[in-house]
Coordinates of N, CA and C and ligand atoms in Angstrom, one line a residue:
X2 N -136.5 63.5 10.6 CA -135.0 62.5 10.6 C -135.1 60.6 10.6
X3 N -135.0 60.4 9.1 CA -135.6 59.5 7.8 C -135.3 58.0 9.1
X4 N -136.2 57.7 8.7 CA -135.7 56.1 9.5 C -134.7 55.1 9.0
X5 N -134.4 55.4 7.8 CA -132.7 55.0 6.5 C -132.2 54.9 7.7
X6 N -132.1 57.4 8.3 CA -131.0 57.0 8.8 C -130.5 56.7 10.1
X7 N -131.3 55.8 11.0 CA -131.9 55.1 12.2 C -131.1 54.3 12.6
X8 N -130.4 53.4 13.9 CA -129.9 52.4 14.0 C -131.3 52.2 13.8
X9 N -131.8 50.4 13.9 CA -133.2 49.8 14.1 C -132.5 48.9 15.1
X10 N -133.9 48.6 16.0 CA -133.7 47.4 16.9 C -134.4 46.4 16.6
X11 N -133.3 45.3 17.4 CA -133.6 44.2 16.1 C -134.9 43.5 17.0
X12 N -135.8 44.0 17.6 CA -136.6 43.5 18.6 C -138.4 43.6 17.1
X13 N -137.2 45.3 17.3 CA -138.1 46.5 16.5 C -137.7 46.7 15.3
X14 N -137.2 46.2 14.5 CA -136.6 47.0 13.6 C -137.4 47.7 12.6
X15 N -138.7 48.6 12.7 CA -139.4 49.6 12.2 C -139.1 50.8 13.0
X16 N -138.5 49.9 14.4 CA -138.6 51.0 16.0 C -137.0 51.7 16.3
X17 N -136.7 53.0 16.6 CA -135.1 53.7 16.5 C -134.8 52.5 18.1
X18 N -133.2 53.7 18.7 CA -133.1 52.2 19.8 C -134.2 53.7 20.5
X19 N -135.0 53.5 22.1 CA -134.7 53.7 23.3 C -134.1 55.1 22.9
X20 N -132.8 55.6 23.1 CA -131.7 56.1 23.0 C -131.6 57.6 22.6
X21 N -132.4 57.2 20.8 CA -132.5 57.7 20.1 C -133.0 58.3 20.1
X22 N -134.6 57.8 20.2 CA -135.3 58.5 20.3 C -135.9 59.6 21.5
X23 N -134.9 59.2 22.8 CA -135.1 60.8 23.6 C -134.2 62.0 22.9
X24 N -133.2 61.0 22.5 CA -132.5 62.8 21.8 C -133.8 63.4 20.7
X25 N -134.4 63.0 20.3 CA -135.0 63.0 18.7 C -136.4 63.9 19.7
X26 N -136.5 63.5 20.8 CA -137.9 64.4 21.8 C -136.5 65.6 22.0
X27 N -135.9 64.7 23.5 CA -134.9 66.7 24.1 C -135.3 67.4 22.1
X28 N -134.2 66.7 22.2 CA -134.1 67.7 20.8 C -134.6 69.1 20.5
X29 N -135.6 68.3 19.5 CA -137.5 69.0 19.4 C -137.2 69.9 20.5
X30 N -137.5 69.0 22.2 CA -137.9 70.4 22.4 C -137.2 71.6 22.6
X31 N -135.9 72.1 22.9 CA -134.5 72.9 22.8 C -135.0 73.7 21.6
X32 N -135.4 72.9 20.5 CA -135.3 73.3 19.7 C -136.8 74.4 19.9
X33 N -137.6 74.4 20.3 CA -139.2 75.3 20.8 C -138.5 75.6 22.4
X34 N -137.2 75.8 22.8 CA -137.2 77.4 23.3 C -137.9 76.3 25.1
X35 N -138.4 74.7 24.9 CA -139.0 74.3 26.4 C -137.7 74.1 27.1
X36 N -136.3 73.8 26.5 CA -135.3 73.9 28.3 C -134.8 72.3 29.2
X37 N -135.3 71.1 28.1 CA -135.2 69.5 28.3 C -133.8 69.9 29.3
X38 N -133.2 70.3 28.6 CA -131.8 69.8 29.2 C -131.8 70.0 31.2
X39 N -132.2 71.1 30.8 CA -132.2 71.1 32.3 C -133.1 71.4 33.5
X40 N -134.5 70.9 32.5 CA -135.4 70.4 33.6 C -134.6 68.4 33.5
X41 N -133.7 67.9 32.6 CA -133.2 66.5 33.6 C -132.5 66.0 34.5
X42 N -131.6 67.6 34.0 CA -130.7 67.9 35.2 C -131.2 67.2 35.6
X43 N -132.1 68.7 36.5 CA -132.8 69.1 37.8 C -133.6 67.7 37.6
X44 N -134.5 66.7 37.6 CA -135.0 65.5 38.0 C -134.1 65.0 38.2
X45 N -132.8 64.2 38.0 CA -131.8 63.9 38.5 C -131.1 63.8 39.1
X46 N -131.5 65.7 39.7 CA -129.9 66.0 41.2 C -132.0 65.6 42.0
X47 N -132.9 65.6 41.4 CA -134.4 65.3 42.8 C -134.2 64.2 42.6
X48 N -133.8 63.0 41.5 CA -133.8 61.6 41.7 C -132.4 60.8 42.7
X49 N -131.6 61.1 42.5 CA -130.1 61.4 43.4 C -129.8 61.4 44.1
X50 N -130.3 63.6 44.5 CA -130.3 63.7 46.2 C -131.7 64.1 47.1
X51 N -132.7 64.0 46.5 CA -133.3 63.8 47.2 C -134.9 62.9 47.6
X52 N -134.1 62.4 47.1 CA -135.2 61.4 46.5 C -135.2 59.8 47.0
X53 N -134.6 59.8 48.2 CA -133.6 58.7 48.8 C -134.8 58.3 49.3
X54 N -133.2 57.3 49.8 CA -134.4 56.2 51.8 C -134.5 56.5 52.0
X55 N -133.0 57.6 52.6 CA -132.7 57.8 53.7 C -133.9 59.0 54.6
X56 N -134.4 59.3 53.8 CA -135.7 59.8 54.3 C -136.9 59.6 54.7
X57 N -137.4 57.9 54.1 CA -138.2 56.9 55.2 C -137.7 56.1 56.6
X58 N -136.1 56.6 56.5 CA -135.0 55.7 57.5 C -135.7 57.0 58.5
X59 N -135.4 57.8 58.2 CA -135.7 59.1 58.9 C -136.6 58.7 59.8
X60 N -137.9 58.3 59.2 CA -139.3 58.6 59.2 C -139.5 57.5 59.9
X61 N -138.7 56.2 60.5 CA -138.8 54.9 61.2 C -138.0 54.8 62.1
X62 N -137.1 55.2 62.4 CA -136.0 56.1 63.6 C -137.0 56.7 64.6
X63 N -137.6 58.2 63.6 CA -138.3 59.3 65.3 C -140.0 58.5 65.2
X64 N -140.6 57.2 64.4 CA -140.8 55.8 64.7 C -141.3 55.4 66.0
X65 N -140.0 54.8 65.9 CA -139.8 53.9 66.7 C -139.2 55.2 68.0
X66 N -138.8 56.1 68.4 CA -138.3 56.8 69.2 C -139.3 57.3 69.9
X67 N -139.8 58.2 69.2 CA -141.2 58.6 70.1 C -142.8 58.8 70.1
X68 N -143.5 57.6 70.6 CA -144.8 56.9 70.6 C -145.6 58.1 69.8
X69 N -145.4 59.1 70.6 CA -146.8 59.9 69.7 C -146.7 59.9 68.0
X70 N -145.3 60.8 68.1 CA -145.6 60.5 66.2 C -145.2 59.3 65.9
X71 N -146.0 58.9 66.6 CA -145.8 56.9 65.9 C -147.3 57.4 65.7
X72 N -147.6 58.0 66.5 CA -149.1 57.2 66.4 C -150.3 58.6 65.6
X73 N -148.9 59.3 64.9 CA -150.2 60.5 64.1 C -149.1 59.5 62.8
X74 N -148.6 59.7 62.6 CA -148.0 58.9 60.5 C -148.5 57.2 61.2
X75 N -149.2 57.2 61.9 CA -149.7 55.8 61.6 C -151.9 56.3 60.8
X76 N -151.7 57.1 62.1 CA -153.1 58.2 62.6 C -152.6 58.8 60.1
X77 N -151.5 59.2 59.4 CA -151.5 60.5 58.9 C -149.8 60.3 58.3
X78 N -149.9 59.7 57.4 CA -148.4 59.2 56.8 C -148.7 60.9 56.7
X79 N -149.1 61.6 56.0 CA -148.5 62.7 54.8 C -148.4 63.1 55.6
X80 N -148.7 63.8 56.7 CA -149.3 65.0 57.7 C -148.1 64.8 58.2
X81 N -147.3 64.4 58.8 CA -146.9 63.0 59.7 C -145.0 63.5 58.7
X82 N -145.1 62.7 58.0 CA -143.7 63.0 56.9 C -143.8 64.3 57.5
X83 N -144.7 65.2 56.8 CA -144.8 66.4 56.6 C -143.2 67.3 58.3
X84 N -143.8 66.7 59.2 CA -143.3 67.4 60.5 C -141.1 67.8 60.2
X85 N -141.2 66.2 58.6 CA -139.6 66.2 59.5 C -139.7 67.3 57.6
X86 N -140.4 67.4 57.1 CA -140.2 69.2 56.3 C -139.8 67.8 54.7
X87 N -140.7 66.2 54.8 CA -141.2 65.5 54.0 C -142.1 65.8 53.1
X88 N -142.2 65.9 51.3 CA -143.0 67.0 51.3 C -143.3 65.8 50.2
X89 N -144.7 65.0 49.4 CA -145.0 64.1 48.1 C -145.8 65.4 47.9
X90 N -145.7 64.5 46.3 CA -146.4 64.6 45.0 C -147.6 65.1 45.5
X91 N -148.9 66.0 44.9 CA -150.1 66.1 45.1 C -151.1 64.9 44.9
X92 N -151.0 64.7 43.6 CA -151.1 62.9 43.5 C -151.2 61.7 44.2
X93 N -150.0 62.2 45.3 CA -150.0 60.9 45.9 C -150.9 61.4 47.6
X94 N -152.4 61.3 46.9 CA -153.1 61.8 48.0 C -152.9 60.9 49.6
X95 N -152.1 60.2 50.2 CA -152.2 59.8 50.9 C -150.6 58.6 50.8
X96 N -150.4 58.8 52.6 CA -149.6 58.2 53.2 C -150.0 57.0 54.1
X97 N -150.2 56.0 53.1 CA -150.4 55.2 54.2 C -148.6 54.0 55.2
X98 N -148.8 54.1 56.4 CA -147.3 53.8 57.0 C -148.8 52.3 57.4
X99 N -147.8 51.2 57.3 CA -148.5 49.4 57.6 C -147.1 49.3 58.5
X100 N -147.7 49.1 59.9 CA -147.3 49.1 61.1 C -146.8 47.3 60.7
X101 N -145.4 47.0 61.1 CA -145.0 44.8 61.2 C -145.4 44.9 62.6
X102 N -145.3 44.4 63.1 CA -145.3 44.0 64.1 C -144.7 42.4 64.4
X103 N -144.7 41.6 65.1 CA -143.2 40.0 65.1 C -144.0 39.2 64.6
X104 N -145.8 39.1 64.3 CA -145.8 38.3 63.7 C -147.0 39.0 62.2
X105 N -147.0 39.9 62.6 CA -147.5 40.4 60.5 C -145.6 41.2 59.8
X106 N -146.2 40.7 59.1 CA -144.8 41.4 57.8 C -146.5 42.0 56.4
X107 N -145.3 43.1 56.4 CA -146.4 44.0 55.4 C -145.0 44.2 54.0
X108 N -146.1 44.1 53.4 CA -145.1 43.6 51.7 C -145.6 45.0 51.2
X109 N -145.5 45.5 50.0 CA -146.1 45.9 49.1 C -145.4 46.3 48.3
X110 N -146.8 46.5 47.3 CA -145.6 46.2 45.4 C -147.1 47.5 45.6
X111 N -146.4 47.2 43.3 CA -147.8 47.9 42.6 C -147.5 47.1 41.7
X112 N -148.9 45.7 40.9 CA -149.1 45.2 40.9 C -149.5 45.6 39.2
X113 N -150.0 47.4 39.3 CA -150.8 47.5 37.5 C -148.9 47.9 36.7
X114 N -148.3 48.0 37.9 CA -146.4 48.7 37.5 C -145.5 48.8 38.6
X115 N -145.4 50.1 39.1 CA -144.1 50.5 40.5 C -143.9 51.7 40.6
X116 N -145.2 52.0 41.0 CA -145.7 52.9 41.8 C -145.1 52.8 43.7
X117 N -144.3 53.6 43.7 CA -144.5 54.2 45.0 C -144.7 55.1 46.5
X118 N -144.6 55.5 47.1 CA -144.2 57.1 47.9 C -142.0 57.0 47.3
X119 N -142.3 57.8 46.5 CA -141.0 57.6 46.1 C -139.8 58.7 46.2
X120 N -140.6 59.9 46.5 CA -139.9 61.1 47.5 C -140.0 60.4 48.9
X121 N -140.6 59.6 49.7 CA -140.5 59.2 51.2 C -139.3 57.7 51.0
X122 N -138.9 57.0 50.2 CA -138.8 55.8 50.5 C -137.9 55.8 49.6
X123 N -137.8 56.0 48.2 CA -137.0 56.7 47.3 C -137.2 55.7 45.9
X124 N -136.6 55.3 44.7 CA -138.1 55.7 43.9 C -137.3 53.3 43.4
X125 N -138.2 53.0 43.3 CA -138.3 51.6 43.0 C -137.9 51.4 43.1
X126 N -137.4 49.6 42.7 CA -135.7 49.1 42.9 C -136.5 48.1 41.3
X127 N -135.3 48.0 40.3 CA -135.8 46.7 38.9 C -136.5 45.7 39.5
X128 N -136.2 45.0 40.4 CA -137.5 44.2 41.1 C -138.3 44.1 41.0
X129 N -138.9 45.0 41.9 CA -139.7 46.0 41.5 C -140.8 45.5 40.5
X130 N -140.0 46.4 39.5 CA -141.0 46.4 38.5 C -141.7 45.7 37.2
X131 N -140.5 44.6 38.2 CA -140.7 43.3 37.1 C -142.8 42.6 36.8
X132 N -142.8 42.5 36.2 CA -144.0 41.2 36.0 C -143.5 40.2 37.1
X133 N -143.1 39.8 37.3 CA -142.3 38.6 37.9 C -142.9 39.0 39.7
X134 N -142.0 39.8 39.6 CA -142.5 40.2 41.2 C -143.9 41.0 41.6
X135 N -144.5 41.3 41.1 CA -145.8 42.1 40.8 C -146.6 40.9 40.7
X136 N -146.4 39.7 39.7 CA -147.2 38.9 40.1 C -147.4 37.9 40.9
X137 N -146.4 37.3 40.8 CA -145.9 36.3 41.6 C -146.5 36.9 44.2
X138 N -145.6 37.9 43.9 CA -146.1 38.7 45.7 C -147.5 38.5 46.3
X139 N -148.2 38.7 45.2 CA -149.4 38.5 44.9 C -150.1 36.8 46.2
X140 N -149.5 36.1 45.0 CA -149.9 34.5 45.4 C -149.1 33.7 45.9
X141 N -148.1 33.9 46.0 CA -146.8 33.4 46.4 C -145.9 34.2 47.7
X142 N -147.2 35.4 47.7 CA -145.9 36.0 49.2 C -144.9 35.1 50.1
X143 N -145.2 33.9 50.6 CA -144.0 33.6 51.4 C -142.9 33.3 50.7
X144 N -143.4 32.5 49.7 CA -142.5 31.2 48.1 C -141.6 33.1 48.1
X145 N -142.3 34.0 47.3 CA -141.1 34.9 46.8 C -140.1 35.5 48.1
X146 N -140.8 36.0 49.4 CA -139.4 36.2 50.8 C -138.7 35.9 50.9
X147 N -138.9 34.3 51.3 CA -138.1 33.4 51.3 C -137.0 33.2 49.8
X148 N -137.5 33.5 48.4 CA -136.4 33.6 47.6 C -135.3 35.2 48.0
X149 N -136.2 36.1 48.4 CA -135.5 37.4 48.3 C -135.0 37.0 50.4
X150 N -134.3 36.0 50.4 CA -134.2 35.5 51.3 C -134.6 36.6 53.3
X151 N -135.5 36.4 52.6 CA -136.9 36.1 54.1 C -137.4 35.4 54.7
X152 N -136.6 34.2 55.1 CA -137.7 33.7 55.2 C -138.1 33.6 56.8
X153 N -140.2 33.8 56.5 CA -140.5 33.9 57.6 C -141.5 32.5 58.3
X154 N -141.0 32.4 59.8 CA -142.0 31.6 60.4 C -143.5 31.3 59.8
X155 N -143.9 29.8 60.0 CA -145.9 30.1 59.4 C -146.5 31.0 60.2
X156 N -145.6 30.9 62.0 CA -146.6 32.4 62.1 C -146.6 33.1 61.7
X157 N -145.4 33.8 60.8 CA -146.0 35.0 61.1 C -147.0 34.8 59.5
X158 N -147.7 36.7 59.7 CA -148.7 36.7 59.2 C -148.5 38.2 57.2
X159 N -148.5 37.0 56.6 CA -148.0 38.7 55.1 C -148.4 38.9 53.9
X160 N -148.8 40.6 54.5 CA -149.8 40.8 54.6 C -149.5 41.6 53.0
X161 N -149.8 41.5 51.7 CA -149.7 43.2 50.9 C -150.7 43.5 50.1
X162 N -149.9 44.4 49.9 CA -150.9 46.0 49.7 C -149.9 46.4 48.3
X163 N -151.1 46.3 47.5 CA -151.5 46.5 46.0 C -151.8 48.5 46.3
X164 N -150.6 49.1 46.1 CA -150.0 50.6 45.0 C -151.2 51.2 44.2
X165 N -152.2 52.2 44.5 CA -152.5 52.9 43.5 C -152.4 54.3 43.1
X166 N -152.8 55.5 41.8 CA -151.8 56.3 41.6 C -151.5 57.6 43.0
X167 N -153.2 56.9 44.1 CA -153.6 58.4 45.0 C -152.9 58.0 46.8
X168 N -152.7 56.7 46.8 CA -152.5 55.5 47.8 C -151.2 55.4 47.6
X169 N -149.7 55.7 48.7 CA -148.9 55.0 48.5 C -148.5 54.4 50.3
X170 N -148.1 53.5 49.9 CA -148.1 53.1 51.2 C -146.2 53.0 51.7
X171 N -145.6 53.1 53.1 CA -144.4 52.3 53.2 C -145.1 51.9 54.8
X172 N -143.3 51.2 54.8 CA -144.0 50.0 56.2 C -143.2 50.1 57.0
X173 N -143.5 50.6 58.8 CA -142.4 50.6 59.7 C -142.5 49.3 60.3
X174 N -141.0 49.0 60.3 CA -140.5 47.6 60.5 C -140.2 48.0 62.0
X175 N -139.8 46.4 61.9 CA -139.9 46.8 63.6 C -138.6 46.5 64.4
X176 N -138.9 47.2 65.4 CA -137.5 47.4 65.9 C -136.5 46.2 66.3
X177 N -135.5 46.4 66.2 CA -134.3 45.0 66.5 C -134.1 45.8 68.0
X178 N -134.5 44.5 68.2 CA -135.0 45.1 70.1 C -134.1 45.2 71.1
X179 N -131.8 44.8 70.3 CA -131.0 45.6 71.0 C -130.7 46.7 70.1
X180 N -131.5 46.9 70.0 CA -131.2 49.3 69.4 C -132.1 49.7 70.6
X181 N -133.0 49.0 71.6 CA -134.1 50.0 72.1 C -132.4 51.1 72.9
X182 N -133.7 52.6 72.9 CA -133.1 54.5 73.5 C -131.0 54.3 72.4
X183 N -131.0 53.9 71.2 CA -130.3 54.7 70.6 C -131.1 55.6 70.2
X184 N -130.1 56.7 70.0 CA -130.2 58.2 68.8 C -131.1 57.6 68.3
X185 N -131.7 58.7 67.7 CA -132.8 58.2 66.1 C -131.5 57.9 65.1
X186 N -130.1 59.5 64.3 CA -129.1 58.9 64.1 C -128.8 57.7 63.6
X187 N -128.4 57.4 64.8 CA -127.8 55.6 64.4 C -129.2 54.8 64.3
X188 N -130.3 54.9 64.5 CA -131.7 53.3 64.9 C -131.8 53.5 62.9
X189 N -131.2 55.1 62.1 CA -131.8 55.9 60.9 C -130.3 54.4 60.2
X190 N -130.1 55.0 60.4 CA -128.5 54.1 59.5 C -129.2 52.1 59.4
X191 N -129.5 52.1 60.7 CA -130.3 50.6 60.6 C -131.0 50.5 59.2
X192 N -132.7 51.6 58.8 CA -132.9 51.5 58.0 C -132.7 51.4 56.5
X193 N -133.0 50.1 56.2 CA -133.6 50.1 54.4 C -134.2 50.2 53.4
X194 N -134.8 50.4 52.6 CA -135.1 50.7 51.7 C -136.1 49.4 51.4
X195 N -134.9 48.2 51.6 CA -136.7 46.5 51.3 C -137.2 46.6 52.6
X196 N -136.3 47.0 53.8 CA -137.2 47.2 54.6 C -138.9 47.7 54.5
X197 N -138.5 49.2 54.1 CA -139.5 49.3 53.7 C -141.0 49.4 52.6
X198 N -140.3 48.5 51.8 CA -140.7 48.0 50.7 C -141.7 46.7 51.7
X199 N -140.9 45.8 52.8 CA -141.6 44.9 53.0 C -140.4 43.9 52.5
X200 N -139.7 43.7 51.9 CA -139.4 41.9 51.6 C -138.2 41.3 52.9
X201 N -138.0 42.9 53.5 CA -137.0 42.1 54.3 C -136.9 42.6 55.7
X202 N -136.8 42.4 56.7 CA -136.9 42.4 58.2 C -135.7 43.0 58.6
X203 N -135.7 43.9 60.1 CA -134.2 44.0 60.4 C -133.9 43.5 61.3
Ligands
FE2_303 FE1 -147.9 51.8 39.1

């Protein structure tokens, strides 16, 4: 495809818009019999149907209900979530589960890009990928949390954890006291993605 036949990106006049570039790559892969469309469909299915925060919610509900599971989860997250049939990519070598308490609020971020334990807590929301969040949550964590609707008392310590390629985190929220004794399925419904990132309390 010649440069002149492509619609131009106004910010980068010599570069085609991203949609056109993706289409061109996909067409090139298809021409070579590499089945890009099928792979994209499969990926979309994984993202929308399988890599969902409901996975992490099940983990949290079980940890609240089963003290022995909770111990195993805190000792080795990756092995513990596998007990529930949940898997992680090979390169996510460690799942570190951060236990909140009434006096400690853990928060996760990826200062370099957008890494999460996505097969467990779902893909990162857009704000998690923004430079604004990635830079400010580290330096002004209490203020950023407040702006996001989580106004923590001064005596709650905030701990921010920076994800790396091989170490992924999830926050284990504090179980709301009024839910003691609830069945796991009902508890799981309380657990949100933001709670497992640590920007919200339940
Ligand atoms: Fe990242």
